[in-house]
C-alpha positions as a Python dict, from the first residue, in 0.01 Angstrom:
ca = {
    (1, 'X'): (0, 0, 0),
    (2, 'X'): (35, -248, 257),
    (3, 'X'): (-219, -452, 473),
    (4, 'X'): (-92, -613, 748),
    (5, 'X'): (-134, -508, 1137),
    (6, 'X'): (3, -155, 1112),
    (7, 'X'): (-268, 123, 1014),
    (8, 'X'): (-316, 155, 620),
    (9, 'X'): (-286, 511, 487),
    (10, 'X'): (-542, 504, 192),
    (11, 'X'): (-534, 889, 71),
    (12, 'X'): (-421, 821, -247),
    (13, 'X'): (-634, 528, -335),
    (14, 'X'): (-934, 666, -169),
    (15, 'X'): (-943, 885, -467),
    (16, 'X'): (-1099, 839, -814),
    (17, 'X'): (-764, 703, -1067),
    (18, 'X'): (-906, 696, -1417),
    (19, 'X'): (-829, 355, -1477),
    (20, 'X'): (-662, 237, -1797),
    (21, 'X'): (-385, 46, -1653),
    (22, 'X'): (-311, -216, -1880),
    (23, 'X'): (-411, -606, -1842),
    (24, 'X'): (-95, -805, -1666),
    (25, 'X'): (2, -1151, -1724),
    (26, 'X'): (-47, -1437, -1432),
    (27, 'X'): (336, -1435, -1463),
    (28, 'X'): (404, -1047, -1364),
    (29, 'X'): (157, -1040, -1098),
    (30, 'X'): (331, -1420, -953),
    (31, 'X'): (689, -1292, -981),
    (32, 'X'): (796, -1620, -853),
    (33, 'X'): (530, -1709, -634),
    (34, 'X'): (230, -1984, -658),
    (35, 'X'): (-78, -1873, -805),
    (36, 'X'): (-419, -2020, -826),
    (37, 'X'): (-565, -2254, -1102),
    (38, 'X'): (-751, -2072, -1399),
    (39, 'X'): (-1010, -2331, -1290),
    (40, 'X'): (-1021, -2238, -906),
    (41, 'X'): (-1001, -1898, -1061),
    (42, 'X'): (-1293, -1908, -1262),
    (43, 'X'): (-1481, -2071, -1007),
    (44, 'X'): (-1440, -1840, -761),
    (45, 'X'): (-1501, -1558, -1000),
    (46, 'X'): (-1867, -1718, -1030),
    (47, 'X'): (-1896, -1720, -692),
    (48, 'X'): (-1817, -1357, -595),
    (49, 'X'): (-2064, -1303, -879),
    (50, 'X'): (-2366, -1484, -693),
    (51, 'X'): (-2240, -1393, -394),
    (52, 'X'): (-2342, -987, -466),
    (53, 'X'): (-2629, -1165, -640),
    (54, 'X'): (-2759, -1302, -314),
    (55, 'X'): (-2726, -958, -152),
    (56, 'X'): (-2914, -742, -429),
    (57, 'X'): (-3192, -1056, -375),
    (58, 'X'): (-3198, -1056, -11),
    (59, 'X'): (-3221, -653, -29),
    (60, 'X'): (-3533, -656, -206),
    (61, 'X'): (-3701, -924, -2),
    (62, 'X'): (-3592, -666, 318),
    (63, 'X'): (-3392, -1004, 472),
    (64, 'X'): (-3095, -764, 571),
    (65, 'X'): (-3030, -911, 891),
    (66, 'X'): (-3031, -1265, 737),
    (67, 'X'): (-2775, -1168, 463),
    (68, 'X'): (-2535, -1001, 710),
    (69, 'X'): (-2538, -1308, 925),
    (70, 'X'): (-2480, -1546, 622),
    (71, 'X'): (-2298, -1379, 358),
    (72, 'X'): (-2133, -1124, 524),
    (73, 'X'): (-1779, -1233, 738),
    (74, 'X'): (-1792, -1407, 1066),
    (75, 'X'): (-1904, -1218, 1360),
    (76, 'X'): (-1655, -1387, 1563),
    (77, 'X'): (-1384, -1437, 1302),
    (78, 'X'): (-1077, -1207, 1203),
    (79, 'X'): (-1251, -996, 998),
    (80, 'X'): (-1524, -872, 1170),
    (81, 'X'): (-1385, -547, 1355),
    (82, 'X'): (-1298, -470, 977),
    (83, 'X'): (-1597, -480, 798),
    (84, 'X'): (-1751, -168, 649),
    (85, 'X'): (-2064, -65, 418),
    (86, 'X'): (-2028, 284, 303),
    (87, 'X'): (-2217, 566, 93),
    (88, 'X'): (-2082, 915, -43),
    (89, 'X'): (-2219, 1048, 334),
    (90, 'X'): (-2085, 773, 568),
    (91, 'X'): (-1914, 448, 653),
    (92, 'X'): (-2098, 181, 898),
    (93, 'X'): (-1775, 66, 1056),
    (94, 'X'): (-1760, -275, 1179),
    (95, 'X'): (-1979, -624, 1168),
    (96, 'X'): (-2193, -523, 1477),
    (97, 'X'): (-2284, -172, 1333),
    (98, 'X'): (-2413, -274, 1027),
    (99, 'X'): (-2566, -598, 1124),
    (100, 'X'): (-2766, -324, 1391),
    (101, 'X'): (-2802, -53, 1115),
    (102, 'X'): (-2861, -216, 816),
    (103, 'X'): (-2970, -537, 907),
    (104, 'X'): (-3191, -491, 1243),
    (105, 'X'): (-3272, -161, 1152),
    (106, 'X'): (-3413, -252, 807),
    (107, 'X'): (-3625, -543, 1003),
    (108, 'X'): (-3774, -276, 1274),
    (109, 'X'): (-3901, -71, 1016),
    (110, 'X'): (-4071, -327, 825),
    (111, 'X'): (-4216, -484, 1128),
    (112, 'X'): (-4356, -134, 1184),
    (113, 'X'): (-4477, -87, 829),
    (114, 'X'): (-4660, -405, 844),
    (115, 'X'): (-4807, -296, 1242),
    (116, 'X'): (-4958, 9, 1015),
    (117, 'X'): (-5071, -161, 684),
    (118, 'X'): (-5314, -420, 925),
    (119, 'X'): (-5444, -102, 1133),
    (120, 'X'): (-5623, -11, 826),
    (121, 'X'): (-5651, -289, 603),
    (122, 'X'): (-5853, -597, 766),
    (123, 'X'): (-5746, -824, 500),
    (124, 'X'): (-5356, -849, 647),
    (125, 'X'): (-5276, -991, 979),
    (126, 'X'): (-4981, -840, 1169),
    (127, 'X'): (-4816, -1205, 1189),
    (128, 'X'): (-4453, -1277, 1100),
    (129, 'X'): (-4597, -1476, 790),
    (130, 'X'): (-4652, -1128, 615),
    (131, 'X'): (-4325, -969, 690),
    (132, 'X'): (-4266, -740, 454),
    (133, 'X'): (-4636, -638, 366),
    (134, 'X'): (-4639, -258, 381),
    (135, 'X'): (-4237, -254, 334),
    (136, 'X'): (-4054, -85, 102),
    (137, 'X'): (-3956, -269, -181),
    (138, 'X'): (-3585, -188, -333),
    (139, 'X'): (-3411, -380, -607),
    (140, 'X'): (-3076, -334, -727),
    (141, 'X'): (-2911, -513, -964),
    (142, 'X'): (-2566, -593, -1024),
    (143, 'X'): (-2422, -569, -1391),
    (144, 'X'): (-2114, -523, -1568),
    (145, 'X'): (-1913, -712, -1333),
    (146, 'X'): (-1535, -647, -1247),
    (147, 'X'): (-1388, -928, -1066),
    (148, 'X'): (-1030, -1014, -959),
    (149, 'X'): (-930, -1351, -760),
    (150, 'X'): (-618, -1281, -605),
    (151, 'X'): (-295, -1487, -705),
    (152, 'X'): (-287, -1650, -370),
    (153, 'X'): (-693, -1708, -403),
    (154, 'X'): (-754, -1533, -25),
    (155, 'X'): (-937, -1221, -130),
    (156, 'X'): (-1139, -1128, -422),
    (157, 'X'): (-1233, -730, -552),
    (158, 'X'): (-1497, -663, -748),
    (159, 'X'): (-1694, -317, -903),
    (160, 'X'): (-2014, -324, -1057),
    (161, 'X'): (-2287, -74, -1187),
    (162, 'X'): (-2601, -122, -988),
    (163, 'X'): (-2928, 0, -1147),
    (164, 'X'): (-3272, -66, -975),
    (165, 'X'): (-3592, 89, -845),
    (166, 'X'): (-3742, 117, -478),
    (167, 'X'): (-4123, 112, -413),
    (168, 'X'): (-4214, 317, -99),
    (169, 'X'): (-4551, 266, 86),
    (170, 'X'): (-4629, 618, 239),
    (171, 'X'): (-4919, 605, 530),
    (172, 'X'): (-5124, 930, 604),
    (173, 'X'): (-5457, 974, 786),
    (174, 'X'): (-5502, 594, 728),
    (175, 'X'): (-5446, 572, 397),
    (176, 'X'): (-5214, 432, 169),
    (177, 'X'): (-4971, 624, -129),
    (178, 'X'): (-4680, 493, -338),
    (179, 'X'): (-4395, 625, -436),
    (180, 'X'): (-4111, 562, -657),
    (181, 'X'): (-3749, 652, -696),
    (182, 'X'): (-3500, 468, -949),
    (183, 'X'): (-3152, 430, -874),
    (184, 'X'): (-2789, 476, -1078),
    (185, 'X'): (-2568, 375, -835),
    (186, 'X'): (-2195, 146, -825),
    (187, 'X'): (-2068, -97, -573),
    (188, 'X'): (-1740, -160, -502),
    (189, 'X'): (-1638, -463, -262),
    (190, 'X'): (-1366, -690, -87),
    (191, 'X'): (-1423, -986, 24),
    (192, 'X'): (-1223, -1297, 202),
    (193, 'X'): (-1236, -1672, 180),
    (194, 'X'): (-1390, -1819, 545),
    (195, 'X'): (-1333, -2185, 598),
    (196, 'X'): (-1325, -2246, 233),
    (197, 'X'): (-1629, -1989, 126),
    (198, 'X'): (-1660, -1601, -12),
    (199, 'X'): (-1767, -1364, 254),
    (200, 'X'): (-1846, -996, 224),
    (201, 'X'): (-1605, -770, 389),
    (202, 'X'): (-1594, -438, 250),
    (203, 'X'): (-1912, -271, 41),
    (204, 'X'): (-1902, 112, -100),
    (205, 'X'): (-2173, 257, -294),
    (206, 'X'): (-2141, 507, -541),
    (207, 'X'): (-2459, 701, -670),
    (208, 'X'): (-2478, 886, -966),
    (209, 'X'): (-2860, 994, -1040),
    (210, 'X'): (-3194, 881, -796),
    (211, 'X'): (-3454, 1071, -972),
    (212, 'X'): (-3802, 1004, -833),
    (213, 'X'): (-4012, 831, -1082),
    (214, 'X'): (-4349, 1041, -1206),
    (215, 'X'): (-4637, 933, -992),
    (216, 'X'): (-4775, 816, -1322),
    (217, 'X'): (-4570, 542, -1355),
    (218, 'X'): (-4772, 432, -972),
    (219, 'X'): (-5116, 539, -1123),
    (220, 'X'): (-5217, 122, -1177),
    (221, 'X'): (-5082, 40, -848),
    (222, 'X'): (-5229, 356, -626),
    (223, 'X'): (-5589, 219, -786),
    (224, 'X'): (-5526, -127, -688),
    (225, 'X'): (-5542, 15, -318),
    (226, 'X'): (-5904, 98, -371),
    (227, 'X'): (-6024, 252, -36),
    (228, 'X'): (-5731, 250, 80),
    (229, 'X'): (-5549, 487, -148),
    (230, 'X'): (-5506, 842, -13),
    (231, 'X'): (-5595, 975, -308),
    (232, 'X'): (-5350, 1274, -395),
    (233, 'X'): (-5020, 1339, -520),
    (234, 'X'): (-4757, 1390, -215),
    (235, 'X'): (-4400, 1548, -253),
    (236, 'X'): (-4226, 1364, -531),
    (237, 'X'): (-3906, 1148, -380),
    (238, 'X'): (-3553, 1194, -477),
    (239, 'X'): (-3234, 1284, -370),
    (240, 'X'): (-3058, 970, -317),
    (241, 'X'): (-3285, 890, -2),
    (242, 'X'): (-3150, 1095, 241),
    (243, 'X'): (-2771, 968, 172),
    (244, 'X'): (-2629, 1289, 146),
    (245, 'X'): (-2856, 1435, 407),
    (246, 'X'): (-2678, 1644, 697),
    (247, 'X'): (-2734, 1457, 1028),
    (248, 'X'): (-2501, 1369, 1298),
    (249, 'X'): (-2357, 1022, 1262),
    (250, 'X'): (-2488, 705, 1473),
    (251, 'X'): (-2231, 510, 1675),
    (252, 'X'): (-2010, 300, 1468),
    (253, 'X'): (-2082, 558, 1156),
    (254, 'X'): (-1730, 734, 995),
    (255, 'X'): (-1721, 1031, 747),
    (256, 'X'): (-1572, 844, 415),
    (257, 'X'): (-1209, 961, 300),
    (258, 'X'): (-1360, 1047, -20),
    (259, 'X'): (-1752, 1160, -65),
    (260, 'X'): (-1830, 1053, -443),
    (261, 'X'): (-1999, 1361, -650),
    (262, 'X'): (-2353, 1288, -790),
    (263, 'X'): (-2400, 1337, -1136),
    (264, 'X'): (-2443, 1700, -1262),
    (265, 'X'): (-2319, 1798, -1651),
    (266, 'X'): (-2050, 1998, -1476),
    (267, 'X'): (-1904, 1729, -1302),
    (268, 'X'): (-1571, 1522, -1505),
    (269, 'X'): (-1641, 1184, -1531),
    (270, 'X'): (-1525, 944, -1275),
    (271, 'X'): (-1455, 578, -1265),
    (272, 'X'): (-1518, 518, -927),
    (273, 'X'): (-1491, 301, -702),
    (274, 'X'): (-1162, 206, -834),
    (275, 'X'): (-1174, -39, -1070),
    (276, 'X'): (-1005, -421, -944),
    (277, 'X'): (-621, -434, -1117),
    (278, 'X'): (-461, -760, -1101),
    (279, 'X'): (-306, -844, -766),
    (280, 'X'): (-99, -1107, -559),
    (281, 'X'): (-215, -1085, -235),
    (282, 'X'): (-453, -797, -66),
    (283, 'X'): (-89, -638, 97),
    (284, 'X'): (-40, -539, -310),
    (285, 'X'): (-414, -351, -354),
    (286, 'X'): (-621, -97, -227),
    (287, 'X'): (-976, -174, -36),
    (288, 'X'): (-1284, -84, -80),
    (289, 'X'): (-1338, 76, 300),
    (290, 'X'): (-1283, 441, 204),
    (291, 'X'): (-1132, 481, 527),
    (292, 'X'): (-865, 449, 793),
    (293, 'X'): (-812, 97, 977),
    (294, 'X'): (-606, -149, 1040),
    (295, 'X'): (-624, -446, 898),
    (296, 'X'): (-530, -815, 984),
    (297, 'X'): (-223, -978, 827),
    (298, 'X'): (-328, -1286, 568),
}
């Protein structure tokens, strides 16, 4: 498929392709043309490595905003109007929708959490010193790593399997409850080289099974809260946090080309998203958007 300034059809590579495509030489994927060092290679394979790295980090300390405005492309640069972060439910289309959904959005609701947590707990001061106090707390990690530098060393793909927990602070009548959920999820992604460094440009998620953990598992914590704890079991969490819930989409927010199938033991197995092959340049790949757009030439 081609990526250039004319609109990219991605039906076919939207879908799930059981990939076992076999590995190709630096020769076949050149045919002819220069490609990068197996040192600059290597390197940059590191990088796109810490580069997810730094977002599962940032994610957990609730610093969206701060990630999308350093690791994510240039708000004024070519790639902006292209950027996406997607689930099986939607696509945030665009830098300035997910810098506003995911980045301010995540940083309203903390400051809000932490407004709530010092209403009823004297010991913490609503100051911006304890942002994140009263937050949720989600970790993801990001293993078995897929990562291809592209022969010409402008784009990078990557897919990795992203398990992790979240920690939810529920407040009721003044009081104070935990929850837990744990997360199997994937991550597929594009990104670009900017003035010489990686960038994020495309993110899709993929989950296969959020359970919510057994309030059990919170028992130590909940006690910890003395006082403060509420003091009862609420409705256990699950579900994938609302992903798949039926709402009507925010500005900027697309329905994905394809809507990836939680687990269930009727379901076939899926490798998906699509695992990085061995390309040239991004006009010989697919990308990671799960949708419709046009994207700039390289």
């Amino acid at each position: 498929m081609l990526a250039g300034t004319a609109s990219v059809a991605l039906s076919a590579d939207a879908q799930p392709r059981m990939d076992f495509a076999p590995l190709q030489s630096d020769e076949s994927v050149a045919k002819g043309r220069k490609m990068i060092s197996p040192g600059q290679r290597a390197a940059d394979t590191i990088a796109i490595q810490n580069l997810m790295s730094r977002h599962e980090h940032m994610h957990a300390a609730g610093r969206n905003i701060e990630e999308v405005d350093n690791y994510w492309v240039k708000a004024d640069g070519k790639f902006a109007a292209t950027a996406t972060f997607g689930s099986p439910a939607w696509v945030m289309y665009g830098l300035d929708v997910i810098r506003n959904a995911y980045g301010m959005k995540s940083g309203s609701d903390a400051k809000e959490a932490l407004a709530k947590l010092a209403a009823i707990d004297p010991s913490v001061k609503n100051v911006p010193e304890n942002y994140g106090a009263g937050a949720e707390w989600v970790m993801h990690t990001s293993t078995t790593p897929v990562i291809e530098i592209a022969g010409d060393g402008k784009t990078a793909q990557g897919a990795w399997y992203s398990p992790g927990t979240g920690i939810l602070p529920v407040f009721e009548d003044g009081k104070i409850h935990l929850q837990a959920m744990f997360f199997w999820e994937k991550y597929g992604g594009d990104f670009v080289k900017e003035d010489g460094v990686w960038k994020i440009w495309h993110l899709q998620m993929a989950y296969d099974f959020v359970p919510g953990l057994p309030e059990s598992m919170l028992d130590q914590l909940n006690e910890q809260l003395g006082e403060l704890a509420l003091g009862h079991a609420l409705k256990p969490v699950g579900g994938e946090a609302g992903e798949r819930a039926d709402f009507a989409f925010p500005p900027g927010f697309r329905k994905p080309l394809y809507s990836y199938p939680a687990y269930t033991p009727q379901r076939a197995s899926v490798i998906w998203p699509n695992l990085p092959r061995s390309y040239y340049t991004f006009a010989d790949t697919y990308t990671n958007c799960n949708c419709e757009q046009e994207l700039p030439a390289f």
